[in-house]
CSV table of C-alpha atoms and ligand atoms in Angstrom, one decimal:
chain,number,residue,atom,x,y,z
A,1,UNK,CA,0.0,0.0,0.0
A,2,UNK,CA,1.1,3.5,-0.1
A,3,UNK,CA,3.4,5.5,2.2
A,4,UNK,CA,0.6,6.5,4.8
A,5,UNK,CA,-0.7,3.2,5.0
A,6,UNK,CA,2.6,1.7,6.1
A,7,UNK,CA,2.9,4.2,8.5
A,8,UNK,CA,-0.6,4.1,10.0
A,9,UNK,CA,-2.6,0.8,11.4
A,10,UNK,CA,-1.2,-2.2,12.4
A,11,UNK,CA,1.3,-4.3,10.9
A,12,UNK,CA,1.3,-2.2,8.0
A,13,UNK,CA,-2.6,-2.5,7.4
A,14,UNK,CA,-4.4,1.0,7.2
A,15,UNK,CA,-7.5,-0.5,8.1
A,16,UNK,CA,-6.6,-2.0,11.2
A,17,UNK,CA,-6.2,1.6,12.6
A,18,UNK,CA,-9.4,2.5,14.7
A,19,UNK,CA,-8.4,6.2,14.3
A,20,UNK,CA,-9.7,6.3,10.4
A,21,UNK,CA,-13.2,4.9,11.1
A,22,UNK,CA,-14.2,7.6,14.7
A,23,UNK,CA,-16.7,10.1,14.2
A,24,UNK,CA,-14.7,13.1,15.9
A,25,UNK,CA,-12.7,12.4,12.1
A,26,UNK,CA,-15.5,12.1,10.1
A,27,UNK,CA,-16.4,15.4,11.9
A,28,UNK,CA,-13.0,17.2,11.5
A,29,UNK,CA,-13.5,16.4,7.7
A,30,UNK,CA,-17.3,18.0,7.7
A,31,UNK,CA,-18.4,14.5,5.7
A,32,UNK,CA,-21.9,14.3,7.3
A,33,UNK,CA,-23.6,16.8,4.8
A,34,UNK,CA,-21.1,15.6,1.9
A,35,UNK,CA,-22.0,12.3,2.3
A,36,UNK,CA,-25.5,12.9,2.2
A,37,UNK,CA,-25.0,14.2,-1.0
A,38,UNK,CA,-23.2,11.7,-2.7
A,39,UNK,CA,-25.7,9.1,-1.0
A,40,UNK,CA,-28.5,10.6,-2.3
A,41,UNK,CA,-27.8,9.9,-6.3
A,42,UNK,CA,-24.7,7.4,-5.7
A,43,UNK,CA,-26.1,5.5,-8.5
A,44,UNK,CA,-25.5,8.3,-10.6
A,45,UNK,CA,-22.4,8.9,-10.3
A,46,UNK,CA,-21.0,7.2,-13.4
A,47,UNK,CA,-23.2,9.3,-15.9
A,48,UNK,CA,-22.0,12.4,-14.1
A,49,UNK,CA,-19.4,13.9,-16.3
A,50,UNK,CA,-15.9,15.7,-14.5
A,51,UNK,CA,-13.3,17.3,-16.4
A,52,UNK,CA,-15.0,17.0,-19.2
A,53,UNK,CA,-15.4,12.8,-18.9
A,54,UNK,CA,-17.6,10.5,-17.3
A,55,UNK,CA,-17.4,6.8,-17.1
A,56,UNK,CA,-19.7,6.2,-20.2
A,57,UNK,CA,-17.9,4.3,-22.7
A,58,UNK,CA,-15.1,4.0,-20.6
A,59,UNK,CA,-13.9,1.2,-23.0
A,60,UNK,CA,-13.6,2.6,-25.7
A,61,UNK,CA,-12.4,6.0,-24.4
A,62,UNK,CA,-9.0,3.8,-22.9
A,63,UNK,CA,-8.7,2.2,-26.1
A,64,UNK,CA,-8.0,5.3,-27.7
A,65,UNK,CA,-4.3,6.0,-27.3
A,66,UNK,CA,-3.7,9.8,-26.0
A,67,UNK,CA,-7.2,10.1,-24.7
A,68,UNK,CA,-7.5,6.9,-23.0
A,69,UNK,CA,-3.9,7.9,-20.9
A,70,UNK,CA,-5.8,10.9,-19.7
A,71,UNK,CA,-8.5,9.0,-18.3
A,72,UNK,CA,-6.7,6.7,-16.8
A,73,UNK,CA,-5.0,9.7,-15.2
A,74,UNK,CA,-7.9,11.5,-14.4
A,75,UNK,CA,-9.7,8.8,-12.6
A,76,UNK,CA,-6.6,7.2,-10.4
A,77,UNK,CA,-6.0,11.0,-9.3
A,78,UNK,CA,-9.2,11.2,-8.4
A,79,UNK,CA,-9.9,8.2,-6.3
A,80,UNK,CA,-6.2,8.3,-4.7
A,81,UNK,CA,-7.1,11.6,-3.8
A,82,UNK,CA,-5.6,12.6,-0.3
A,83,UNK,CA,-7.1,16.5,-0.3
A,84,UNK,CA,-9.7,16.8,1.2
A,85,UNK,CA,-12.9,16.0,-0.8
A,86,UNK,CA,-14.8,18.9,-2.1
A,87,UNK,CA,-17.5,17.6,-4.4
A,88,UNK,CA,-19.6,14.7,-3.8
A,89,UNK,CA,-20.7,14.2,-6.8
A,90,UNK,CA,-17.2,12.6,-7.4
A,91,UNK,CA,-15.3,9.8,-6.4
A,92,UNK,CA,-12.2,11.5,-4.4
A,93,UNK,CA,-10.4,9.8,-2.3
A,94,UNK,CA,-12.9,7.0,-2.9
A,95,UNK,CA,-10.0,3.9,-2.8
A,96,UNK,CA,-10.3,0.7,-1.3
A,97,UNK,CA,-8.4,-2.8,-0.7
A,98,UNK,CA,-9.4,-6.4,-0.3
A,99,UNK,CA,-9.8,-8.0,2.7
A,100,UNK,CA,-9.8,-11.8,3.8
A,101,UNK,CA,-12.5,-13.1,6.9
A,102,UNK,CA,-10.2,-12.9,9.6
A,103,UNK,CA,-9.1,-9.0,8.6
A,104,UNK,CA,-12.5,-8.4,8.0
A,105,UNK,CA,-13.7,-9.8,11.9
A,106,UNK,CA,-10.8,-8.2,13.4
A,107,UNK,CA,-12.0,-4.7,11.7
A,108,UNK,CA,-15.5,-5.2,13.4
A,109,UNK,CA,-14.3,-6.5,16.6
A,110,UNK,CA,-11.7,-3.5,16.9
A,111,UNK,CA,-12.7,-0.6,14.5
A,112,UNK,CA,-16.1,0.1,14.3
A,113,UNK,CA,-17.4,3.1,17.0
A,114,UNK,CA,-19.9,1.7,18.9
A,115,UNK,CA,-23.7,0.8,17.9
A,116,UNK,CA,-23.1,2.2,14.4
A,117,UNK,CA,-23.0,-1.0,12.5
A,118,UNK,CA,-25.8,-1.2,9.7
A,119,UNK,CA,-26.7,-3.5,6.4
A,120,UNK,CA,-27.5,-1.7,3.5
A,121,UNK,CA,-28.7,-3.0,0.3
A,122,UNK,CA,-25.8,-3.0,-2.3
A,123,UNK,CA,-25.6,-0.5,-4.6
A,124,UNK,CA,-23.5,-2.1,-7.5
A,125,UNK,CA,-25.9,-5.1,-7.9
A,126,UNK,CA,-29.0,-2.6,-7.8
A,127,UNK,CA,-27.6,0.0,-10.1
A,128,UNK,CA,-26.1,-2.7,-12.7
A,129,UNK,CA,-28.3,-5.7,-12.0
A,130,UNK,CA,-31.6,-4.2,-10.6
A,131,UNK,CA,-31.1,-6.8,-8.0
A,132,UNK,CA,-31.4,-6.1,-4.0
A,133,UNK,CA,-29.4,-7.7,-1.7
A,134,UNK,CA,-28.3,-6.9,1.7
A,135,UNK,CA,-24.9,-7.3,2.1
A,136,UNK,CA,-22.5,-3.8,2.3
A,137,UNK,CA,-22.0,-3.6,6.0
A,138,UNK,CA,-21.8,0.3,6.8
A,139,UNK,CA,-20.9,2.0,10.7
A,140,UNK,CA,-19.8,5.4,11.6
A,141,UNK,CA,-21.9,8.4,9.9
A,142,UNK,CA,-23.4,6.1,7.6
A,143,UNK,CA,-25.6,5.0,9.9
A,144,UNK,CA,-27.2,8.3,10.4
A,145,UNK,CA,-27.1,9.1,6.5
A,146,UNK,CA,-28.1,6.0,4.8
A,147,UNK,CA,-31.2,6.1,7.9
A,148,UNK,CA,-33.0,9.2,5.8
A,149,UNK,CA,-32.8,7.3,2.6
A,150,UNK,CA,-35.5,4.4,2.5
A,151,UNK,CA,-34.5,2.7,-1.0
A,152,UNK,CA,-31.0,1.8,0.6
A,153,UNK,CA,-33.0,0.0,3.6
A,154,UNK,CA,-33.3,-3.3,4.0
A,155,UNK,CA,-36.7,-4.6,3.7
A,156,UNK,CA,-37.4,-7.0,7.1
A,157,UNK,CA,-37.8,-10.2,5.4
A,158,UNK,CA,-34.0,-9.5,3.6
A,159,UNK,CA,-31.7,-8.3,6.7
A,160,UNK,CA,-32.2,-6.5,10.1
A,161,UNK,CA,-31.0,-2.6,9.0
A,162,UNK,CA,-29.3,-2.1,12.4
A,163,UNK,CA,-26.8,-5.1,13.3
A,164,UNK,CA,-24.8,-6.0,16.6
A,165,UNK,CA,-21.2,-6.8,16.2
A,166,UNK,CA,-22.2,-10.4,16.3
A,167,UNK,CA,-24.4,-10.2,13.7
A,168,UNK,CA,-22.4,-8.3,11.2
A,169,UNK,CA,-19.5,-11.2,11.4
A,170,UNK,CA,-21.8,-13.8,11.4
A,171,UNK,CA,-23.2,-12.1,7.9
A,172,UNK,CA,-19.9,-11.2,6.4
A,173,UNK,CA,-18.8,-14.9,7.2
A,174,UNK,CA,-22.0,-16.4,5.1
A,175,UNK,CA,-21.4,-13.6,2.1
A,176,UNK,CA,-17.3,-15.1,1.7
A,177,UNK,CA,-18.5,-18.5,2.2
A,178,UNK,CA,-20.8,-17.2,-0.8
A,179,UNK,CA,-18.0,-16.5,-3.0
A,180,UNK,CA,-18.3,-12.8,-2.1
A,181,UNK,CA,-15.5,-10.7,-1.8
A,182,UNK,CA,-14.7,-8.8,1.5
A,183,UNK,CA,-13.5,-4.9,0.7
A,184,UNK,CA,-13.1,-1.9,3.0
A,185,UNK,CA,-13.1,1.6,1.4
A,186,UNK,CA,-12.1,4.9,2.4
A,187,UNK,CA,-15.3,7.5,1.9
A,188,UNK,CA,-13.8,9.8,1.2
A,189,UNK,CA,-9.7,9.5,2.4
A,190,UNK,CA,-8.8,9.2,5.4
A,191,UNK,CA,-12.0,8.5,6.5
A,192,UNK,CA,-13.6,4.2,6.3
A,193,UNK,CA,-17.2,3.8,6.0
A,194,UNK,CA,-18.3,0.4,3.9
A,195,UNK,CA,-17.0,-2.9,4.5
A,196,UNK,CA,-18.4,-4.9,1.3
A,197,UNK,CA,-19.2,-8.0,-0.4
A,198,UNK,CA,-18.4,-7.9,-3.8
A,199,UNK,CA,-19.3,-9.4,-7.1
A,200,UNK,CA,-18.0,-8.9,-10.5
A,201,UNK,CA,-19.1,-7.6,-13.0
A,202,UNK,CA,-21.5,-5.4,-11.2
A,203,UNK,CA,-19.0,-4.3,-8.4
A,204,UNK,CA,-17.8,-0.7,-9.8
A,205,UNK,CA,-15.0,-0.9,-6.9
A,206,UNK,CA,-13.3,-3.7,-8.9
A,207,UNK,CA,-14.3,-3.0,-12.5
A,208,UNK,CA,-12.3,0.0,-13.3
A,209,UNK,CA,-9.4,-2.2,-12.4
A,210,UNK,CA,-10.3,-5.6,-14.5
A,211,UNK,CA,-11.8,-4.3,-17.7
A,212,UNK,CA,-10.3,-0.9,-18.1
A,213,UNK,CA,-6.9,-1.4,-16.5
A,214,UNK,CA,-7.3,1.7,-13.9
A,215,UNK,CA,-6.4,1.1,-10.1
A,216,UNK,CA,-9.7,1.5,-8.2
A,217,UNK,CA,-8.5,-1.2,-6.0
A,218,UNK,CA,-6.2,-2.6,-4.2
A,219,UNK,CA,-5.4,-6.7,-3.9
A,220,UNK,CA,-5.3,-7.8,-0.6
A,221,UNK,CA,-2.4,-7.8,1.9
A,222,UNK,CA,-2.3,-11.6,1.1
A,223,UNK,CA,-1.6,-14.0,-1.8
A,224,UNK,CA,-2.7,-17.8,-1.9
A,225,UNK,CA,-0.2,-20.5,-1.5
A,226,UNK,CA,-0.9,-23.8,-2.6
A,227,UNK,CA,-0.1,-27.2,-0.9
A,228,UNK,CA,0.1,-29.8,-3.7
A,229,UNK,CA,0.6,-33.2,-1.4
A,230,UNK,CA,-3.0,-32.1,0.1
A,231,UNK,CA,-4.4,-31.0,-3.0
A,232,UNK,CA,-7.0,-34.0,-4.3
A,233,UNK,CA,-8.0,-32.3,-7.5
A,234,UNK,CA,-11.8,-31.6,-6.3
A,235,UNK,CA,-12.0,-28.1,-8.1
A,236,UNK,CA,-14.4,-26.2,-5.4
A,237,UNK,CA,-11.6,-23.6,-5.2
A,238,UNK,CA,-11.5,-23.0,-8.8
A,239,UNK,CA,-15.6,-22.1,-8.7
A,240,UNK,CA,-15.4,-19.8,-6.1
A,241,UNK,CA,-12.3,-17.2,-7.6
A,242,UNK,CA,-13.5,-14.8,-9.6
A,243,UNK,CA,-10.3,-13.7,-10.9
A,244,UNK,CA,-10.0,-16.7,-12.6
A,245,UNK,CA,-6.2,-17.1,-10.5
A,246,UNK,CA,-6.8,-20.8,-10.2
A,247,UNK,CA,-6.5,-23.3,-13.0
A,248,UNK,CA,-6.7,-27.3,-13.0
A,249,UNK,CA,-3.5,-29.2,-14.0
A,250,UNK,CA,-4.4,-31.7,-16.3
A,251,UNK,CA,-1.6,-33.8,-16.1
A,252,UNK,CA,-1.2,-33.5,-11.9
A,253,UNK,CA,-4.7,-33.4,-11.4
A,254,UNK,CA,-4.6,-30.8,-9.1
A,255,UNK,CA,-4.9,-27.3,-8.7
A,256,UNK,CA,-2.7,-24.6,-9.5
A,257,UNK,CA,-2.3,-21.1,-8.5
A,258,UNK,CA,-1.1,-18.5,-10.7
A,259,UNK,CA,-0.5,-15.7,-7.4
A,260,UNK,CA,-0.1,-12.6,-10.0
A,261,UNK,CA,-3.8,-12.8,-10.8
A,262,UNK,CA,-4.8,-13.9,-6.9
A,263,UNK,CA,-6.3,-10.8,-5.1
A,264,UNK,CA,-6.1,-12.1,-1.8
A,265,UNK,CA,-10.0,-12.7,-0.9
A,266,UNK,CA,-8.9,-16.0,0.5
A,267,UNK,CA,-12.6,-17.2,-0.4
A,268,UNK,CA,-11.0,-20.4,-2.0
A,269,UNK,CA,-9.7,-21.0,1.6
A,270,UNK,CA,-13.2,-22.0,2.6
A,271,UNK,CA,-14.3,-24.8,0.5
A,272,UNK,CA,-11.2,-26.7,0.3
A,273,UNK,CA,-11.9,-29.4,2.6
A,274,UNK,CA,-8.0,-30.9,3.1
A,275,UNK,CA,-6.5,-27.8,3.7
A,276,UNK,CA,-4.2,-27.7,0.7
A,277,UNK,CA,-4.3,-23.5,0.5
A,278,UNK,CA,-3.6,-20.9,2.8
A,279,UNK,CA,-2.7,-17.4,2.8
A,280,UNK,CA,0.8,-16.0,2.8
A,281,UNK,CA,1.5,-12.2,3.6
A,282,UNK,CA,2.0,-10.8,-0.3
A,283,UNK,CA,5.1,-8.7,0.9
A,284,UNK,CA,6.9,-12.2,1.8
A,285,UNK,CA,6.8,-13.6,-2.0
A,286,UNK,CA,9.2,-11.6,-4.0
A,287,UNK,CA,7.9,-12.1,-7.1
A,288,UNK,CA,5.0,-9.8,-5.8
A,289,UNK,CA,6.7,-7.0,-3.9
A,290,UNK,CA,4.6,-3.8,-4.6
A,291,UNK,CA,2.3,-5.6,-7.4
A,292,UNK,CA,-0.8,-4.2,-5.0
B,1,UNK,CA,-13.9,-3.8,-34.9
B,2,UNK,CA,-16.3,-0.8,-35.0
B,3,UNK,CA,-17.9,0.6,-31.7
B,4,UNK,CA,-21.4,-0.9,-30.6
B,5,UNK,CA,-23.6,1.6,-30.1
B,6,UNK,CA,-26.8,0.9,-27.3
B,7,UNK,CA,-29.5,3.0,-27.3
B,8,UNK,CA,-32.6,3.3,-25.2
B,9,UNK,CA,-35.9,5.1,-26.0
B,10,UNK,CA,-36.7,6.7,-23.2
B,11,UNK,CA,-39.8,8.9,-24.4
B,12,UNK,CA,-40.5,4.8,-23.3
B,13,UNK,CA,-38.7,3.9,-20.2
B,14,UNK,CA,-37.3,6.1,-17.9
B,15,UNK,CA,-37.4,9.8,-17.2
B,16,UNK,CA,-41.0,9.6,-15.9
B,17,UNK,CA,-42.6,8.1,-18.9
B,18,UNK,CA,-44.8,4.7,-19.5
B,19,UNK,CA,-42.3,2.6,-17.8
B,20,UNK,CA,-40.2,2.9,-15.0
B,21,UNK,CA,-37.1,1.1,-15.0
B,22,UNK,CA,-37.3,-0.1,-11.6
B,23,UNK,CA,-40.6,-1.9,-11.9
B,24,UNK,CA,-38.7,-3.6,-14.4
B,25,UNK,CA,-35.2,-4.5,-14.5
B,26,UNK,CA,-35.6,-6.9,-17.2
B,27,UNK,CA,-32.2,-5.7,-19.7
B,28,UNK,CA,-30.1,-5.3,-16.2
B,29,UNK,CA,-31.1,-8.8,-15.2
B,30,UNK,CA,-30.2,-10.2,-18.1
B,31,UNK,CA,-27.3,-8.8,-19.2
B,32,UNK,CA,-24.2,-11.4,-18.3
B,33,UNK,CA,-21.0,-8.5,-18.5
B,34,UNK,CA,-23.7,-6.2,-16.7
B,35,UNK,CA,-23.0,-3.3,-19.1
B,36,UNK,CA,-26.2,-1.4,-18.0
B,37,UNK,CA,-27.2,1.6,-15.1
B,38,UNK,CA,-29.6,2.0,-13.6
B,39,UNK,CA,-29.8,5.4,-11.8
B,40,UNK,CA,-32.1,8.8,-11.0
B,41,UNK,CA,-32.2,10.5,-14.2
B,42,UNK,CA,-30.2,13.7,-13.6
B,43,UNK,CA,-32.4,15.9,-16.0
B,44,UNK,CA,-34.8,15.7,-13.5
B,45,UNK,CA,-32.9,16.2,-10.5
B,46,UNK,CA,-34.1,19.8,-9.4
B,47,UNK,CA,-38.0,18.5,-9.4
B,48,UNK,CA,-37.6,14.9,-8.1
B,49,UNK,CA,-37.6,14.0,-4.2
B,50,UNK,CA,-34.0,14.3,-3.3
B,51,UNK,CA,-34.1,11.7,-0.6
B,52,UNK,CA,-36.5,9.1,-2.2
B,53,UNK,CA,-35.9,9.8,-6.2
B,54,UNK,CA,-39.0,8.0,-8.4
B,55,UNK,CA,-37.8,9.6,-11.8
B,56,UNK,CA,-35.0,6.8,-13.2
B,57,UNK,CA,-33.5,5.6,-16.2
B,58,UNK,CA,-31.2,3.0,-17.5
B,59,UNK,CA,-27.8,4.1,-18.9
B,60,UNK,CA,-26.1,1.6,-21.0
B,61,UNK,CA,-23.4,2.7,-19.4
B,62,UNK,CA,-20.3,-0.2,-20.9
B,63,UNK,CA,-21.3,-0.9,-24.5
B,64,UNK,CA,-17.8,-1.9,-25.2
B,65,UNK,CA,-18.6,-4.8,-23.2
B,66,UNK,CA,-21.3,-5.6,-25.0
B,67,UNK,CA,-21.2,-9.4,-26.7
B,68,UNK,CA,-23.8,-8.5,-29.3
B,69,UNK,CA,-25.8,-11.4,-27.1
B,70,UNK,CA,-29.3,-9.4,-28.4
B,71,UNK,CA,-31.1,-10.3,-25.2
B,72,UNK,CA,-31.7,-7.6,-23.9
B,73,UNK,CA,-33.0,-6.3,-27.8
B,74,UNK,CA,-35.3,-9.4,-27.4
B,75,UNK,CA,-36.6,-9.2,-23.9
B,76,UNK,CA,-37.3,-5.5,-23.5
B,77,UNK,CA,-41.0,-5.9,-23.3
B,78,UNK,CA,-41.1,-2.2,-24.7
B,79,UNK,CA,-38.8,-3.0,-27.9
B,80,UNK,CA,-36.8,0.2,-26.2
B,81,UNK,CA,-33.1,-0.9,-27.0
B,82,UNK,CA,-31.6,-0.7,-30.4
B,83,UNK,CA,-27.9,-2.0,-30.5
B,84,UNK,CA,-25.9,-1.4,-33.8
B,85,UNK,CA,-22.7,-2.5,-34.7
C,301,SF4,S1,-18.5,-2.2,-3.5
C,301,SF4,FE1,-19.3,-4.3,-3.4
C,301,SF4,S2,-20.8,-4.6,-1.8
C,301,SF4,FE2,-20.2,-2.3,-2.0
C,301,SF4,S3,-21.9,-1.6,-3.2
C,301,SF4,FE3,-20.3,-2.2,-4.6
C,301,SF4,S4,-20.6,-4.5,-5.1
C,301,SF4,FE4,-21.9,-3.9,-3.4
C,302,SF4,S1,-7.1,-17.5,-5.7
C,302,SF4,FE1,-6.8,-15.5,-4.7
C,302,SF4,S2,-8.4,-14.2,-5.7
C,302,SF4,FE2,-8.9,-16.3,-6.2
C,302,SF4,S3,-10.4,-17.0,-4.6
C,302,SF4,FE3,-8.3,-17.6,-3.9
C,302,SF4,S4,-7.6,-15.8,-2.6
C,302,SF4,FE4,-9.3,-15.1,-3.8
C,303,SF4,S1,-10.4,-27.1,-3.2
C,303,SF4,FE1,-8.5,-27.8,-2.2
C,303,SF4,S2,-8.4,-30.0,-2.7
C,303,SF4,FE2,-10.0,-29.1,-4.1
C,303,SF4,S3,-8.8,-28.6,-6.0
C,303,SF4,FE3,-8.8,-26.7,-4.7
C,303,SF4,S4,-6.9,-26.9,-3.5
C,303,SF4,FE4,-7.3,-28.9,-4.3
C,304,SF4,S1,-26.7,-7.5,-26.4
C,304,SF4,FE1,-26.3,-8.9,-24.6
C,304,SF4,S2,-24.4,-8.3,-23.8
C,304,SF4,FE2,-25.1,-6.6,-25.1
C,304,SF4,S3,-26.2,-5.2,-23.8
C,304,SF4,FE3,-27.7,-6.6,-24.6
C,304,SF4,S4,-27.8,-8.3,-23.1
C,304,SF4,FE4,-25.9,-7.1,-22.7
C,305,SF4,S1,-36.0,-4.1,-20.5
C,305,SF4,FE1,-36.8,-2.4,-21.6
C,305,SF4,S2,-38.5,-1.6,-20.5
C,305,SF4,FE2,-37.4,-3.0,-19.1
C,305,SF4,S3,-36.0,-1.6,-18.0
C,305,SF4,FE3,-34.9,-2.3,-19.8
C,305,SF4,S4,-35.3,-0.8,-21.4
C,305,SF4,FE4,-36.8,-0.5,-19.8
C-alpha cells in the first residue's frame, strides 16, 4: 500500500487503525452533509461527467491512445485523492483494498465506534443488475445518513438494517463462504465507511481495475499458496475465484495457483476441505513486492 | 472492430414516462457483463424528491462490453433498445 498506510494501522494495514473509522474524524473532515450528497444519487455517479469525462464508454475512451492515458490519469488521481474531498458528486479519495475473513472480523471487533454498524442493500448489484441484496456492512456516519434514505434500507424479510457486532460477522462470514468478496473503502480519504461483499461484473469498486486497467483497488495484503501433497483435484476452489487465478492441471490433477492474478480474498480458503491452501502475507513472495 | 452503439428510447422507459425502469429490470437482469445503469435520471434532478428519487432511467453505461448477445433487444417488453454495430 502507499506511504501512509505503512505508517498508520497495524502491521502495515491502514485498516486495522481505529483512528480512520471515529466520528470526531469524520467530523473534523465536515463528511456528514457531503456524504449525504453523494448518497443521495450514488447511482448516478457514473453518468456524471468531471473534467470533461464521465465513465460512459469507458472502453472505448481507454482504447483510444492519447485520450485513454488521460483518463486513466484523471480517474486514479481522483480516487487516490488525499485533499480533502470537495465535491460529492465525485469519487475522491474513494480507494479501497481487499480484505480476507479474519481482517475483516478483526475490523469489526476493533474498529467500528460503537452501535453504528448497519446493512444496506448493495448499490452495484441494484444500479447494474436491478437486483437487491443486503450485504454492504456500513458504521460510523453512515448509519445516520443511509437512515434518511428508504431505497438503501433493507426490507425485514432480507436483513435486520441495524446489526450487533455479532451479527455483522456472522453475515460477512456467510457472504465469503458465498463466494463474495470482502473490501473496506475509504469514503472519502482518510475517512472508512463500507465494509463490502463484492461481485464482478456489477462491483464498480473492482471494475475499473479488471476491464479498463485503472487502479480503483487494491489486492489484498495476502496472496494464496498452494499445498500440492493435500491437493485432491476436487475443483471447489477453482468455482469460487473470480479472478480466474486458479487453473486445473491436467496432467497432476490438481490445482494450481497462478498468485499474480490472486487478489487475496482468500474465499478459496473456505471450500477446500483438506487444507491444501492458505494465505501467505503478499510482501513475503518476492515475485509480488509492490504488485498491489 | 467498429464501436457498438446501445440506445434506449426513453420517451419509453425512464425519465417519468410509460415505464419505470425499476418496476422492471428486465435488460439489467439479463445482461451477463452487466453493461447497464440504472440510476435517477439527472435531468430531473431539481424536481424529483432528493431523498426518495422516483424519476429513473437505465444508462447503457459499458457498451464496449457488450457481446452483441441481443437479449436484452429481445426481452425488453417495450422493444426500447436498439444495439448497432
Ligand atoms: S462495493 Fe461491493 S458490496 Fe459495496 S456496493 Fe459495490 S458491489 Fe456492493
Ligand atoms: S485465488 Fe486468490 S483471488 Fe482467487 S479466490 Fe483464492 S484468494 Fe481469492
Ligand atoms: S479445493 Fe482444495 S483440494 Fe480441491 S482442488 Fe482446490 S486446493 Fe485442491
Ligand atoms: S446484447 Fe447482450 S451483452 Fe449486449 S447489452 Fe444486450 S444483453 Fe448485454
Ligand atoms: S427491459 Fe426495456 S422496459 Fe425494461 S427496463 Fe430495460 S429498457 Fe426499460
Amino acid at each position: 500500500m502507499c506511504d501512509h498506510c505503512l505508517k498508520h494501522g497495524t502491521a502495515g494495514k491502514w485498516y486495522l487503525n481505529a483512528k480512520f473509522y471515529s466520528d470526531e474524524l469524520a467530523e473534523e473532515l465536515d463528511l456528514k452533509e457531503f456524504l449525504l450528497e453523494q448518497y443521495k444519487t450514488f447511482e448516478a455517479m457514473q453518468v456524471r461527467k468531471f473534467g470533461g469525462f464521465s465513465a460512459v464508454g469507458m472502453g472505448y475512451k481507454r482504447q483510444m491512445p492519447i485520450i485513454g492515458r488521460i483518463v486513466k490519469h484523471t480517474a486514479e488521481k481522483m480516487l487516490h485523492s488525499k485533499k480533502p474531498s470537495r465535491n460529492p458528486f465525485k469519487a475522491e479519495g474513494h480507494i479501497g483494498q481487499v480484505v480476507p475473513l479474519d481482517d475483516a472480523i478483526a475490523i469489526l471487533e476493533t474498529c467500528i465506534p460503537e452501535n453504528s454498524l448497519i446493512m444496506k442493500y448493495c448499490m452495484c448489484r441494484y444500479m447494474h443488475k436491478g437486483e437487491k441484496e443486503a450485504c454492504c456492512i456500513n458504521f460510523g456516519i453512515m448509519s445516520e445518513i443511509i437512515d434518511k434514505l428508504p431505497r438503501f434500507i433493507p426490507e425485514p424479510e432480507d436483513s435486520k438494517f441495524r446489526l450487533t457486532k455479532e451479527e455483522a460477522i456472522e453475515k460477512f462470514t456467510e457472504f465469503n463462504k458465498k463466494g463474495y468478496i470482502g473490501t473496506i473503502w475509504y469514503g472519502a480519504y482518510p475517512y472508512i465507511n463500507n465494509l463490502c461483499a463484492c461481485q464482478t461484473p456489477m462491483c464498480a469498486g473492482f471494475r475499473p481495475r479488471t476491464e479498463f486497467g485503472i487502479k480503483s483497488i487494491f489486492k489484498a495484503e495476502y496472496v494464496v499458496e498452494n499445498n500440492p501433497n493435500n491437493c485432491q483435484g476436487c475443483k471447489r476452489c477453482i468455482t469460487m475465484c473470480q479472478f480466474g487465478a486458479i487453473e486445473f492441471d491436467d496432467k497432476t490433477k490438481r490445482a494450481v495457483i497462478d498468485q499474480s492474478k490472486c487478489y487475496g480474498c482468500g474465499n478459496c480458503l473456505l471450500v477446500c476441505r483438506f487444507e491444501a491452501l492458505n494465505l501467505v502475507t503478499r510482501k513475503e513472495i518476492p515475485a509480488l513486492a509492490g504488485d498491489y | 472492430m467498429g464501436k457498438i452503439k446501445i440506445k434506449i428510447d426513453y420517451s419509453i422507459c425512464g425519465d417519468g414516462n410509460k415505464i419505470d425502469p425499476r418496476d422492471c429490470t428486465i435488460c439489467l437482469k439479463i445482461c451477463e457483463p452487466a453493461i447497464f445503469l440504472l440510476h435517477p435520471s439527472l435531468k430531473f434532478q431539481k424536481e424529483d424528491d432528493p431523498y426518495d428519487p422516483k424519476i429513473w432511467r437505465v444508462t447503457p453505461v459499458y457498451p464496449s462490453l457488450c457481446t452483441l448477445c441481443m437479449k436484452c433487444v429481445e426481452q425488453c417488453p417495450e422493444n426500447a433498445i436498439r444495439i448497432r454495430n
